[in-house]
């Protein structure tokens, strides 16, 4: 078993042996296979719920199909239920679902995930101000907002306490080096004041204030650009209880995306990674390809908007249909879509397995840990 110097992550009664959360990656990039593999290694495996029903996954669970008919649920919700059930059969580890606040079916998706007994809901790309609504009487699921500032943590906690008498179970702080949509302006992305290492102390200060006020322990999970075990050590030394990693998990055998998506990462150079404007209304970090260049030139306007998946998307007026583009990339049509990728994505060189990645990160983490305790000993003997 891989050793992490006893640095486990505790979210309420959930004991997570390895302080790594696999970031939810849509559309279809982190499905049941990746999530179960990560959970099996002792981290938190996260299924991305966004547009999961449009990936061509057949609905074979009869019980889920009957439920869908009875409740007139959308295909998205039914496929998500099926994915959660299947992932639970594949692992006894801790599983989460990632839900984007910006999607039209946010509340129904959260409610379904709770009904399926998911361990944790991670909600980002907007402020999940009414997420506790999904819990009702089934209070086992932990609720974890994804934020990019101390202000967002304060706002969510205040609203949840006032309206729902509920305190967030943890926060994920996502810095501007992350892949996918970013909660920063284009200027902030480059500004040293907004880098993950600068944000952690500010957010921790706010979390400690909420903890004092409520008496509840609230761990901070920090991510965006975390690439090595040494990075994990550095982020945790700043006070984070765990890290969230996305990009590195894409380039694993277990990742649910088509092989061509993973090859995009392997063949990518630093110059290929760019900040784009997304129809979701946020900047995003992506692998710049012909599709995105054409979209910039106004050549990829959608002909129709059949899904109405994003609340504030301009539909037919949008520069491109983000859900179609991401679905296409996930299923192997790279010329009809694009891949989100983290700032450090160009550093990956080969496809590995989730198990080997955990071993590599743990060895680097333990090395950094020993070196830092050694240098602390030298400083104290010199005093
Ligand atoms: C391909 C890809 C898709 C992503 N999709 C989502 C998503 O649907 N929802 C979300 O909250 N974050 C999404 N993210 C962000 C990840 O969950 C995670 O926070 C981020 O990747 C961490 O930074 P890293 O990639 O540098 O490790 C995505 C990231 C990538 C690389």
Short mmCIF file of C-alpha atoms and ligand atoms in Angstrom, two decimals:
data_model
loop_
_atom_site.label_atom_id
_atom_site.label_comp_id
_atom_site.label_asym_id
_atom_site.label_seq_id
_atom_site.Cartn_x
_atom_site.Cartn_y
_atom_site.Cartn_z
CA UNK A 1 0.00 0.00 0.00
CA UNK A 2 1.29 3.45 -0.95
CA UNK A 3 2.34 5.60 2.01
CA UNK A 4 1.36 9.28 2.38
CA UNK A 5 2.92 9.98 5.81
CA UNK A 6 -0.50 9.54 7.41
CA UNK A 7 -1.81 12.60 5.54
CA UNK A 8 -5.37 11.40 4.98
CA UNK A 9 -8.29 13.68 4.15
CA UNK A 10 -11.30 13.75 6.46
CA UNK A 11 -14.61 15.15 5.24
CA UNK A 12 -17.06 14.62 8.09
CA UNK A 13 -17.12 10.88 8.78
CA UNK A 14 -15.54 10.11 5.38
CA UNK A 15 -11.96 8.97 5.82
CA UNK A 16 -10.05 9.36 2.55
CA UNK A 17 -6.70 7.57 2.83
CA UNK A 18 -4.87 9.51 0.10
CA UNK A 19 -5.15 13.34 0.02
CA UNK A 20 -5.96 13.46 -3.70
CA UNK A 21 -9.29 14.38 -5.27
CA UNK A 22 -9.60 13.66 -8.99
CA UNK A 23 -11.27 16.74 -10.49
CA UNK A 24 -14.53 16.09 -12.33
CA UNK A 25 -13.90 16.46 -16.08
CA UNK A 26 -16.64 16.93 -18.61
CA UNK A 27 -17.91 16.06 -20.99
CA UNK A 28 -17.37 12.36 -20.41
CA UNK A 29 -13.66 12.60 -19.60
CA UNK A 30 -14.11 11.41 -16.03
CA UNK A 31 -16.77 8.72 -16.05
CA UNK A 32 -17.17 5.58 -13.98
CA UNK A 33 -13.92 3.94 -15.12
CA UNK A 34 -11.57 6.75 -14.06
CA UNK A 35 -13.54 7.61 -10.92
CA UNK A 36 -13.59 3.98 -9.71
CA UNK A 37 -9.86 3.54 -10.42
CA UNK A 38 -8.96 6.66 -8.39
CA UNK A 39 -11.29 5.68 -5.54
CA UNK A 40 -9.71 2.23 -5.54
CA UNK A 41 -6.27 3.80 -4.98
CA UNK A 42 -7.59 5.61 -1.89
CA UNK A 43 -8.33 9.06 -3.38
CA UNK A 44 -11.71 10.54 -4.29
CA UNK A 45 -12.92 9.50 -7.76
CA UNK A 46 -15.29 11.97 -9.38
CA UNK A 47 -17.82 11.37 -12.17
CA UNK A 48 -18.59 14.42 -14.28
CA UNK A 49 -22.35 14.77 -14.72
CA UNK A 50 -22.46 17.43 -17.41
CA UNK A 51 -24.23 16.26 -20.60
CA UNK A 52 -23.47 12.66 -19.66
CA UNK A 53 -26.70 11.54 -21.37
CA UNK A 54 -25.46 12.72 -24.78
CA UNK A 55 -22.35 10.53 -24.96
CA UNK A 56 -24.15 7.59 -26.50
CA UNK A 57 -23.99 5.50 -23.31
CA UNK A 58 -26.80 2.92 -23.62
CA UNK A 59 -29.31 2.80 -20.79
CA UNK A 60 -29.14 -0.85 -19.77
CA UNK A 61 -30.09 -0.65 -16.10
CA UNK A 62 -33.75 -1.72 -16.12
CA UNK A 63 -34.48 -0.24 -12.74
CA UNK A 64 -33.08 3.13 -13.83
CA UNK A 65 -35.02 2.97 -17.12
CA UNK A 66 -38.26 2.28 -15.22
CA UNK A 67 -37.53 5.17 -12.86
CA UNK A 68 -36.90 7.47 -15.83
CA UNK A 69 -40.26 6.54 -17.32
CA UNK A 70 -42.15 6.90 -14.06
CA UNK A 71 -40.61 10.27 -13.16
CA UNK A 72 -40.19 11.54 -16.74
CA UNK A 73 -36.53 12.16 -15.98
CA UNK A 74 -34.16 13.37 -18.67
CA UNK A 75 -31.63 11.03 -20.29
CA UNK A 76 -28.87 12.94 -18.50
CA UNK A 77 -30.24 12.12 -15.08
CA UNK A 78 -30.93 8.47 -15.98
CA UNK A 79 -27.44 7.89 -17.38
CA UNK A 80 -25.90 9.59 -14.33
CA UNK A 81 -27.86 7.27 -12.01
CA UNK A 82 -26.63 4.28 -14.03
CA UNK A 83 -22.99 5.51 -13.96
CA UNK A 84 -23.07 6.01 -10.18
CA UNK A 85 -24.54 2.53 -9.65
CA UNK A 86 -21.94 0.97 -11.95
CA UNK A 87 -19.03 2.85 -10.31
CA UNK A 88 -20.18 1.70 -6.87
CA UNK A 89 -20.03 -1.90 -8.07
CA UNK A 90 -16.46 -1.33 -9.29
CA UNK A 91 -15.03 0.06 -6.02
CA UNK A 92 -15.67 0.40 -2.32
CA UNK A 93 -13.72 3.69 -2.27
CA UNK A 94 -15.05 7.23 -1.98
CA UNK A 95 -16.94 8.57 -5.02
CA UNK A 96 -18.13 12.03 -5.96
CA UNK A 97 -20.13 13.71 -8.70
CA UNK A 98 -19.17 17.05 -10.26
CA UNK A 99 -22.09 19.29 -11.23
CA UNK A 100 -21.74 22.62 -13.01
CA UNK A 101 -23.95 25.32 -11.47
CA UNK A 102 -24.30 26.83 -14.96
CA UNK A 103 -26.33 23.87 -16.32
CA UNK A 104 -30.09 24.11 -16.65
CA UNK A 105 -30.72 20.82 -14.77
CA UNK A 106 -28.47 21.65 -11.81
CA UNK A 107 -31.05 21.07 -9.02
CA UNK A 108 -32.46 17.84 -10.53
CA UNK A 109 -28.95 16.45 -11.09
CA UNK A 110 -27.90 17.14 -7.51
CA UNK A 111 -31.08 15.57 -6.16
CA UNK A 112 -30.55 12.42 -8.25
CA UNK A 113 -26.92 12.11 -7.09
CA UNK A 114 -28.08 12.34 -3.46
CA UNK A 115 -30.78 9.71 -4.07
CA UNK A 116 -28.15 7.40 -5.55
CA UNK A 117 -26.15 7.75 -2.32
CA UNK A 118 -23.09 9.47 -3.81
CA UNK A 119 -20.53 10.31 -1.11
CA UNK A 120 -19.74 13.87 -2.24
CA UNK A 121 -21.16 16.49 -4.63
CA UNK A 122 -18.63 18.98 -6.00
CA UNK A 123 -20.33 22.04 -7.50
CA UNK A 124 -18.55 24.79 -9.45
CA UNK A 125 -18.70 27.07 -12.52
CA UNK A 126 -20.93 29.44 -10.57
CA UNK A 127 -21.93 29.79 -6.92
CA UNK A 128 -23.99 26.80 -5.72
CA UNK A 129 -26.14 28.99 -3.46
CA UNK A 130 -29.03 26.52 -3.17
CA UNK A 131 -27.20 23.19 -3.26
CA UNK A 132 -28.35 22.09 0.27
CA UNK A 133 -31.88 22.07 -1.17
CA UNK A 134 -30.92 18.73 -2.78
CA UNK A 135 -30.30 17.03 0.57
CA UNK A 136 -33.81 17.09 2.03
CA UNK A 137 -33.98 14.13 4.41
CA UNK A 138 -31.12 12.21 2.88
CA UNK A 139 -28.21 13.87 4.62
CA UNK A 140 -25.37 11.40 3.95
CA UNK A 141 -23.94 13.14 0.86
CA UNK A 142 -21.27 15.77 1.56
CA UNK A 143 -21.60 19.11 -0.23
CA UNK A 144 -18.41 20.76 -1.48
CA UNK A 145 -18.44 24.05 -3.42
CA UNK A 146 -15.63 24.78 -5.90
CA UNK A 147 -14.48 28.37 -5.43
CA UNK A 148 -11.77 30.74 -6.63
CA UNK A 149 -11.74 33.32 -3.81
CA UNK A 150 -12.23 33.84 -0.06
CA UNK A 151 -15.19 36.08 -0.90
CA UNK A 152 -16.99 33.18 -2.60
CA UNK A 153 -16.39 30.92 0.43
CA UNK A 154 -17.86 33.59 2.76
CA UNK A 155 -20.86 34.21 0.52
CA UNK A 156 -21.78 30.53 0.13
CA UNK A 157 -21.30 29.73 3.84
CA UNK A 158 -23.40 32.74 4.91
CA UNK A 159 -26.25 31.83 2.56
CA UNK A 160 -26.22 28.11 3.44
CA UNK A 161 -26.23 28.81 7.17
CA UNK A 162 -29.01 31.40 6.96
CA UNK A 163 -31.32 29.57 4.54
CA UNK A 164 -30.52 25.90 5.21
CA UNK A 165 -28.69 25.81 8.57
CA UNK A 166 -26.03 23.87 6.67
CA UNK A 167 -22.27 24.42 6.67
CA UNK A 168 -20.14 23.39 3.66
CA UNK A 169 -18.40 20.06 4.30
CA UNK A 170 -15.21 21.22 2.52
CA UNK A 171 -14.18 23.71 -0.16
CA UNK A 172 -12.21 23.11 -3.37
CA UNK A 173 -10.10 26.13 -4.27
CA UNK A 174 -9.29 26.05 -7.98
CA UNK A 175 -6.43 28.34 -9.03
CA UNK A 176 -5.90 29.87 -12.49
CA UNK A 177 -3.44 27.22 -13.77
CA UNK A 178 -6.26 24.64 -13.95
CA UNK A 179 -7.67 23.08 -17.08
CA UNK A 180 -11.31 23.75 -18.01
CA UNK A 181 -13.39 26.80 -17.08
CA UNK A 182 -11.71 29.29 -14.78
CA UNK A 183 -13.26 31.57 -12.16
CA UNK A 184 -10.91 34.46 -13.00
CA UNK A 185 -10.76 37.32 -15.47
CA UNK A 186 -8.17 37.11 -18.28
CA UNK A 187 -6.01 39.69 -16.43
CA UNK A 188 -6.24 37.81 -13.10
CA UNK A 189 -5.05 34.56 -14.71
CA UNK A 190 -1.58 36.07 -15.19
CA UNK A 191 -1.53 38.19 -12.01
CA UNK A 192 0.73 36.78 -9.21
CA UNK A 193 -1.85 37.93 -6.58
CA UNK A 194 -4.32 35.38 -7.98
CA UNK A 195 -2.01 32.36 -8.20
CA UNK A 196 -2.99 29.32 -6.12
CA UNK A 197 -0.16 29.80 -3.58
CA UNK A 198 -1.30 33.40 -2.92
CA UNK A 199 -4.98 32.48 -2.65
CA UNK A 200 -4.58 29.58 -0.18
CA UNK A 201 -3.71 31.73 2.90
CA UNK A 202 -6.58 34.17 2.15
CA UNK A 203 -9.13 31.38 1.72
CA UNK A 204 -7.84 29.51 4.79
CA UNK A 205 -8.27 32.64 6.89
CA UNK A 206 -11.93 32.83 5.85
CA UNK A 207 -12.43 29.09 6.44
CA UNK A 208 -10.91 29.33 9.96
CA UNK A 209 -13.36 32.19 10.67
CA UNK A 210 -16.31 30.03 9.57
CA UNK A 211 -14.96 27.09 11.61
CA UNK A 212 -14.75 29.29 14.73
CA UNK A 213 -18.27 30.57 14.19
CA UNK A 214 -19.80 27.13 13.59
CA UNK A 215 -17.52 24.66 15.38
CA UNK A 216 -17.37 22.51 12.22
CA UNK A 217 -14.08 21.38 10.68
CA UNK A 218 -13.91 22.41 7.00
CA UNK A 219 -10.97 21.00 5.00
CA UNK A 220 -9.57 22.93 2.04
CA UNK A 221 -8.74 21.01 -1.14
CA UNK A 222 -6.59 23.08 -3.54
CA UNK A 223 -5.88 22.49 -7.22
CA UNK A 224 -4.91 23.93 -10.56
CA UNK A 225 -1.49 23.11 -11.99
CA UNK A 226 -0.61 20.43 -9.41
CA UNK A 227 1.66 18.09 -11.36
CA UNK A 228 4.15 16.31 -9.06
CA UNK A 229 4.24 14.89 -5.54
CA UNK A 230 6.50 17.80 -4.68
CA UNK A 231 3.70 20.18 -5.74
CA UNK A 232 1.31 18.26 -3.47
CA UNK A 233 3.75 18.66 -0.57
CA UNK A 234 4.14 22.42 -1.24
CA UNK A 235 0.36 23.02 -1.44
CA UNK A 236 -0.30 20.99 1.72
CA UNK A 237 2.54 22.77 3.57
CA UNK A 238 0.56 25.99 2.94
CA UNK A 239 -2.34 24.50 4.92
CA UNK A 240 -4.47 22.69 2.32
CA UNK A 241 -5.72 19.28 3.52
CA UNK A 242 -5.58 17.74 0.04
CA UNK A 243 -5.15 18.57 -3.64
CA UNK A 244 -7.43 18.34 -6.65
CA UNK A 245 -5.83 17.05 -9.86
CA UNK A 246 -7.38 16.87 -13.33
CA UNK A 247 -4.88 17.00 -16.19
CA UNK A 248 -2.65 14.16 -15.00
CA UNK A 249 -5.59 11.78 -14.76
CA UNK A 250 -6.54 12.37 -18.40
CA UNK A 251 -3.41 10.59 -19.54
CA UNK A 252 -4.21 7.29 -17.86
CA UNK A 253 -5.48 4.05 -19.36
CA UNK A 254 -8.56 4.28 -17.16
CA UNK A 255 -9.59 7.79 -18.28
CA UNK A 256 -12.93 7.47 -20.07
CA UNK A 257 -11.97 9.66 -23.08
CA UNK A 258 -11.06 8.32 -26.52
CA UNK A 259 -7.36 7.57 -27.09
CA UNK A 260 -7.10 10.53 -29.54
CA UNK A 261 -8.02 12.91 -26.68
CA UNK A 262 -5.14 11.49 -24.57
CA UNK A 263 -2.78 11.70 -27.58
CA UNK A 264 -3.63 15.41 -27.92
CA UNK A 265 -2.09 15.84 -24.47
CA UNK A 266 1.00 13.78 -25.26
CA UNK A 267 1.71 15.67 -28.50
CA UNK A 268 0.97 19.09 -27.00
CA UNK A 269 3.63 21.78 -26.56
CA UNK A 270 3.47 24.73 -24.16
CA UNK A 271 2.60 27.05 -27.07
CA UNK A 272 -0.49 24.98 -27.94
CA UNK A 273 -2.19 25.81 -24.63
CA UNK A 274 -4.30 28.99 -24.63
CA UNK A 275 -7.03 30.86 -22.80
CA UNK A 276 -10.32 30.86 -24.70
CA UNK A 277 -13.74 32.50 -24.25
CA UNK A 278 -16.37 29.86 -23.55
CA UNK A 279 -20.11 30.15 -24.30
CA UNK A 280 -20.57 29.34 -20.59
CA UNK A 281 -19.47 32.94 -19.96
CA UNK A 282 -16.12 32.10 -18.36
CA UNK A 283 -12.59 31.93 -19.73
CA UNK A 284 -11.21 28.43 -20.12
CA UNK A 285 -7.80 26.83 -20.68
CA UNK A 286 -7.69 24.59 -23.72
CA UNK A 287 -5.57 22.97 -26.41
CA UNK A 288 -5.74 25.48 -29.29
CA UNK A 289 -6.70 23.71 -32.53
CA UNK A 290 -8.25 24.48 -35.92
CA UNK A 291 -11.80 24.19 -34.53
CA UNK A 292 -11.13 26.90 -31.92
CA UNK A 293 -9.37 29.15 -34.47
CA UNK A 294 -12.41 28.83 -36.76
CA UNK A 295 -14.75 29.58 -33.82
CA UNK A 296 -12.74 32.74 -33.15
CA UNK A 297 -13.31 33.77 -36.75
CA UNK A 298 -17.06 33.19 -36.39
CA UNK A 299 -17.07 30.03 -38.53
CA UNK A 300 -18.49 27.58 -35.98
CA UNK A 301 -21.87 29.09 -35.02
CA UNK A 302 -24.29 26.27 -34.08
CA UNK A 303 -27.09 25.68 -36.60
CA UNK A 304 -29.51 24.85 -33.78
CA UNK A 305 -29.58 24.47 -29.99
CA UNK A 306 -31.26 21.14 -29.25
CA UNK A 307 -30.01 20.65 -25.69
CA UNK A 308 -30.41 24.04 -23.95
CA UNK A 309 -27.85 22.76 -21.48
CA UNK A 310 -26.27 26.01 -20.18
CA UNK A 311 -28.49 28.63 -18.53
CA UNK A 312 -26.67 31.70 -19.89
CA UNK A 313 -25.51 30.32 -23.27
CA UNK A 314 -26.65 32.41 -26.25
CA UNK A 315 -27.74 29.25 -28.12
CA UNK A 316 -27.62 29.74 -31.90
CA UNK A 317 -25.86 33.09 -31.39
CA UNK A 318 -22.99 31.49 -29.41
CA UNK A 319 -19.60 31.26 -31.22
CA UNK A 320 -19.92 27.47 -31.05
CA UNK A 321 -21.93 24.80 -29.20
CA UNK A 322 -19.73 23.94 -26.24
CA UNK A 323 -21.49 20.69 -25.39
CA UNK A 324 -21.24 19.36 -28.98
CA UNK A 325 -17.57 20.43 -29.17
CA UNK A 326 -16.65 18.71 -25.90
CA UNK A 327 -18.67 15.57 -26.69
CA UNK A 328 -16.98 15.32 -30.11
CA UNK A 329 -13.50 15.64 -28.58
CA UNK A 330 -14.30 13.03 -25.92
CA UNK A 331 -15.52 10.46 -28.45
CA UNK A 332 -12.57 10.96 -30.83
CA UNK A 333 -13.64 13.66 -33.32
CA UNK A 334 -10.85 16.11 -32.50
CA UNK A 335 -11.46 18.16 -35.68
CA UNK A 336 -15.05 18.88 -34.58
CA UNK A 337 -14.26 19.93 -31.02
CA UNK A 338 -11.45 20.65 -28.59
CA UNK A 339 -9.82 19.49 -25.37
CA UNK A 340 -9.59 21.42 -22.13
CA UNK A 341 -6.13 21.06 -20.55
CA UNK A 342 -4.25 22.45 -17.53
CA UNK A 343 -1.31 24.89 -17.80
CA UNK A 344 1.11 22.02 -17.13
CA UNK A 345 -0.51 19.63 -19.61
CA UNK A 346 2.41 19.91 -22.06
CA UNK A 347 4.62 18.16 -19.48
CA UNK A 348 2.90 14.76 -19.83
CA UNK A 349 4.82 12.41 -22.07
CA UNK A 350 3.10 9.03 -21.91
CA UNK A 351 -0.04 7.22 -20.94
CA UNK A 352 0.22 5.55 -17.56
CA UNK A 353 -2.17 3.79 -15.20
CA UNK A 354 -3.91 5.35 -12.22
CA UNK A 355 -2.04 2.95 -9.91
CA UNK A 356 1.39 3.92 -11.33
CA UNK A 357 0.50 7.62 -11.15
CA UNK A 358 -0.40 7.28 -7.46
CA UNK A 359 2.88 5.45 -6.80
CA UNK A 360 4.88 8.15 -8.62
CA UNK A 361 3.13 11.01 -6.78
CA UNK A 362 3.52 9.28 -3.43
CA UNK A 363 7.28 8.67 -3.93
CA UNK A 364 7.81 12.34 -4.88
CA UNK A 365 5.63 13.51 -1.98
CA UNK A 366 7.53 11.39 0.54
CA UNK A 367 10.90 12.59 -0.81
CA UNK A 368 9.81 16.24 -0.47
CA UNK A 369 8.48 15.48 3.02
CA UNK A 370 11.80 13.92 4.18
CA UNK A 371 13.84 16.76 2.66
CA UNK A 372 11.74 19.41 4.37
CA UNK A 373 11.94 17.70 7.80
CA UNK A 374 15.71 17.30 7.33
CA UNK A 375 16.15 21.00 6.54
CA UNK A 376 13.96 21.89 9.56
CA UNK A 377 16.28 19.75 11.76
CA UNK A 378 19.37 21.54 10.37
CA UNK A 379 17.83 24.94 11.08
CA UNK A 380 16.90 23.98 14.68
CA UNK A 381 20.36 22.53 15.48
CA UNK A 382 21.95 25.74 14.13
CA UNK A 383 19.89 27.96 16.42
C1 LIG B 1 -10.45 18.05 -19.70
C2 LIG B 1 -10.92 18.81 -18.48
C3 LIG B 1 -12.28 18.95 -18.24
C4 LIG B 1 -12.73 19.58 -17.08
N1 LIG B 1 -14.06 19.67 -16.84
C5 LIG B 1 -14.53 20.20 -15.67
C6 LIG B 1 -15.92 20.19 -15.35
O1 LIG B 1 -16.75 19.72 -16.13
N2 LIG B 1 -16.30 20.72 -14.17
C7 LIG B 1 -15.39 21.27 -13.28
O2 LIG B 1 -15.80 21.73 -12.21
N3 LIG B 1 -14.07 21.27 -13.56
C8 LIG B 1 -13.62 20.75 -14.71
N4 LIG B 1 -12.27 20.70 -14.96
C9 LIG B 1 -11.33 21.13 -13.91
C10 LIG B 1 -10.86 19.91 -13.07
O3 LIG B 1 -11.91 19.39 -12.33
C11 LIG B 1 -9.71 20.28 -12.10
O4 LIG B 1 -10.13 21.19 -11.12
C12 LIG B 1 -8.53 20.87 -12.82
O5 LIG B 1 -8.25 20.08 -13.94
C13 LIG B 1 -7.31 20.96 -11.91
O6 LIG B 1 -6.20 21.49 -12.59
P1 LIG B 1 -5.13 20.59 -13.38
O7 LIG B 1 -5.81 20.17 -14.62
O8 LIG B 1 -4.01 21.51 -13.62
O9 LIG B 1 -4.78 19.42 -12.50
C14 LIG B 1 -11.79 20.11 -16.14
C15 LIG B 1 -10.43 19.98 -16.41
C16 LIG B 1 -9.97 19.33 -17.54
C17 LIG B 1 -8.50 19.19 -17.78
#
